[in-house]
Coordinates of C-alpha atoms in Angstrom, one line a residue:
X371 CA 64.6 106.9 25.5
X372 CA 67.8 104.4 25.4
X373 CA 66.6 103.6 21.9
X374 CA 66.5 107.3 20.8
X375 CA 69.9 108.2 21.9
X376 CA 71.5 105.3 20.4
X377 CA 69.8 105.9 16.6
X378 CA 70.6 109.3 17.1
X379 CA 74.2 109.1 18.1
X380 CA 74.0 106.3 14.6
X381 CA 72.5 109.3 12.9
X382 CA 75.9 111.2 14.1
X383 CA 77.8 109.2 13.5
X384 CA 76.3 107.7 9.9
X385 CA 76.6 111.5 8.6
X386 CA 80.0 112.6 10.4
X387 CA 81.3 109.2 8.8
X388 CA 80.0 110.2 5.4
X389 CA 81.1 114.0 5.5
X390 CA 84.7 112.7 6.1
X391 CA 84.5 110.4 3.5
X392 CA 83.3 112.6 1.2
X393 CA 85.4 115.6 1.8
X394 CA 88.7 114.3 0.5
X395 CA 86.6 112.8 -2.8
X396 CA 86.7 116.4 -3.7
X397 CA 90.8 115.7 -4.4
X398 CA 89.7 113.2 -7.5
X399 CA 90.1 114.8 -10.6
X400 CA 86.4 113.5 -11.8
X401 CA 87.6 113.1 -14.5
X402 CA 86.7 109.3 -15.2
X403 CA 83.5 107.5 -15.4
X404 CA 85.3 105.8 -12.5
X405 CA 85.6 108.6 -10.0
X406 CA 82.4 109.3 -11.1
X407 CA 80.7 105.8 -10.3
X408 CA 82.5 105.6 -7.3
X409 CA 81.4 109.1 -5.7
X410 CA 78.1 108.6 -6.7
X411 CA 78.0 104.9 -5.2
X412 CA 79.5 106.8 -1.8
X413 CA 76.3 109.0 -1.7
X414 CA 73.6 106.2 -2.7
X415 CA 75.2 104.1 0.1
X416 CA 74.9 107.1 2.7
X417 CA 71.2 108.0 1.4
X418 CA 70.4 104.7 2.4
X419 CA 72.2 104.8 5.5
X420 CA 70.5 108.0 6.8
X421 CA 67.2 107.5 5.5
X422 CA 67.5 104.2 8.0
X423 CA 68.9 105.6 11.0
X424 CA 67.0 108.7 10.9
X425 CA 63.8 106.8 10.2
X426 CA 64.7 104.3 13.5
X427 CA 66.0 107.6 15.0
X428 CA 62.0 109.2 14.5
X429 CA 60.2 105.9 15.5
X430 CA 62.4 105.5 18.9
X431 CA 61.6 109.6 19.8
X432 CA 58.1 109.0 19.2
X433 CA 58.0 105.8 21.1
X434 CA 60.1 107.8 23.9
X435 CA 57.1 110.4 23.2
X436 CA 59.1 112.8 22.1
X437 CA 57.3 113.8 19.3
X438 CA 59.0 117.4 18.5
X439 CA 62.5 115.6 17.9
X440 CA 60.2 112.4 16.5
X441 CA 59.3 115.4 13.8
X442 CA 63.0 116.4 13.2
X443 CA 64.3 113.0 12.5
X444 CA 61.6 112.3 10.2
X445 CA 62.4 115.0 8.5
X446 CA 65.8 114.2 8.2
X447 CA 64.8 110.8 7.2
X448 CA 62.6 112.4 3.9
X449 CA 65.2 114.8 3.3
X450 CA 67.8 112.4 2.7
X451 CA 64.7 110.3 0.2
X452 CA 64.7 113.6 -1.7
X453 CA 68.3 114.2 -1.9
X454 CA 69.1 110.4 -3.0
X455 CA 66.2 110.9 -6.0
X456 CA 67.6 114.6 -7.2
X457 CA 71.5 114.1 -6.4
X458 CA 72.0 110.3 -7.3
X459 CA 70.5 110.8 -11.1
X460 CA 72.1 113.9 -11.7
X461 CA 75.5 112.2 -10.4
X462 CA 74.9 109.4 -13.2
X463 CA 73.8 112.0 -16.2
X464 CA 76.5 114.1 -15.3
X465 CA 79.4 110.8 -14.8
X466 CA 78.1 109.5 -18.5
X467 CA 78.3 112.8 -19.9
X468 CA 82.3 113.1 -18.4
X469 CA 83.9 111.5 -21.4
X470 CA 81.7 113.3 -24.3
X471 CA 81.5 116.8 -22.4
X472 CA 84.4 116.8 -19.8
X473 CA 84.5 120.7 -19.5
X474 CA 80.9 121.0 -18.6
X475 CA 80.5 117.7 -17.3
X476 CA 83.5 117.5 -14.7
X477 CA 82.8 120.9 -12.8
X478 CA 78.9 120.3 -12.9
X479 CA 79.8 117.2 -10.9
X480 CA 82.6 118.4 -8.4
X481 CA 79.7 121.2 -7.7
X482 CA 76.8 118.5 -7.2
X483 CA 79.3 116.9 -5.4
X484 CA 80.2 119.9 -3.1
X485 CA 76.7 121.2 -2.2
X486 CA 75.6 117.7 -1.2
X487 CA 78.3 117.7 0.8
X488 CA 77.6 121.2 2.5
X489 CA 73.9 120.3 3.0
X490 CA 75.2 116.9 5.3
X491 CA 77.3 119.7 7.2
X492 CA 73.7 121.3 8.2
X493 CA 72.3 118.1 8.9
X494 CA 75.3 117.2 11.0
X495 CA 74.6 120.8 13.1
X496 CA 71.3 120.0 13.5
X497 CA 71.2 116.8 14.6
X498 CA 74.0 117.9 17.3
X499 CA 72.2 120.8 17.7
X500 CA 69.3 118.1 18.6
X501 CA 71.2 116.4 21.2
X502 CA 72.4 119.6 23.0
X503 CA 69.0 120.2 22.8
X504 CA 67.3 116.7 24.6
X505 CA 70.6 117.6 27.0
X506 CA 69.4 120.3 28.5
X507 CA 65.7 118.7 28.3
X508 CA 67.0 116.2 30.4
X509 CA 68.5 118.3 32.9
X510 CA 65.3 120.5 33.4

């Protein structure tokens, strides 16, 4: 159970650390291929961050035999797998595009780059949501 709490409190802390990050990227004017690359590298690098904690985060719950929060973090783990393939290639069409198309190109990213950021908020919820949860678990 030691195991679980510590890959879920990396979980916290791998998607709190990213939402902070990412909220003040929203100041850039996207307006480069640079801002562009470099928010897009941001995500890739927290994809891959939260597809391993949550993934070590699942495997330690179902070890702990916890399988319903086991469930949960595995699906955190393939939601971040889907998000990495949709947002990440749509991120670099829409960062090559900046230059040639800036007027559609520049708002089509800041929104990609918004609602990526909103669905991490919801992930964030639940996975605190998750540990208020195995809380009160634990004090039954």
């Amino acid at each position: 159970m030691v195991a679980a709490l510590f890959f879920t409190v990396a979980l916290l802390a791998t998607t709190a650390y990213f939402i902070l990050g990412s909220i003040p990227l929203l100041v850039l004017k996207h307006d480069t291929p640079l801002d562009a690359r470099f928010v897009r590298a941001f995500f890739n690098i927290y994809y891959r961050g939260a597809v391993f904690t949550a993934g070590a985060t699942a495997i330690s719950y179902a070890f702990a035999g916890h399988p319903a929060f086991a469930a949960g973090a595995a699906a955190l783990a393939l939601m971040a797998v889907v998000l990495r393939k949709q947002v990440i290639p749509k991120m670099d069409a829409l960062g090559e595009q900046i230059q040639v198309n800036p007027i559609d190109a520049i708002p089509g990213f800041r929104k990609t780059h918004a609602i990526a950021i909103l669905i991490n908020i919801v992930q964030l919820a639940i996975v605190v949501w998750s540990l208020v949860r195995l809380g009160r678990l634990a004090e039954a």
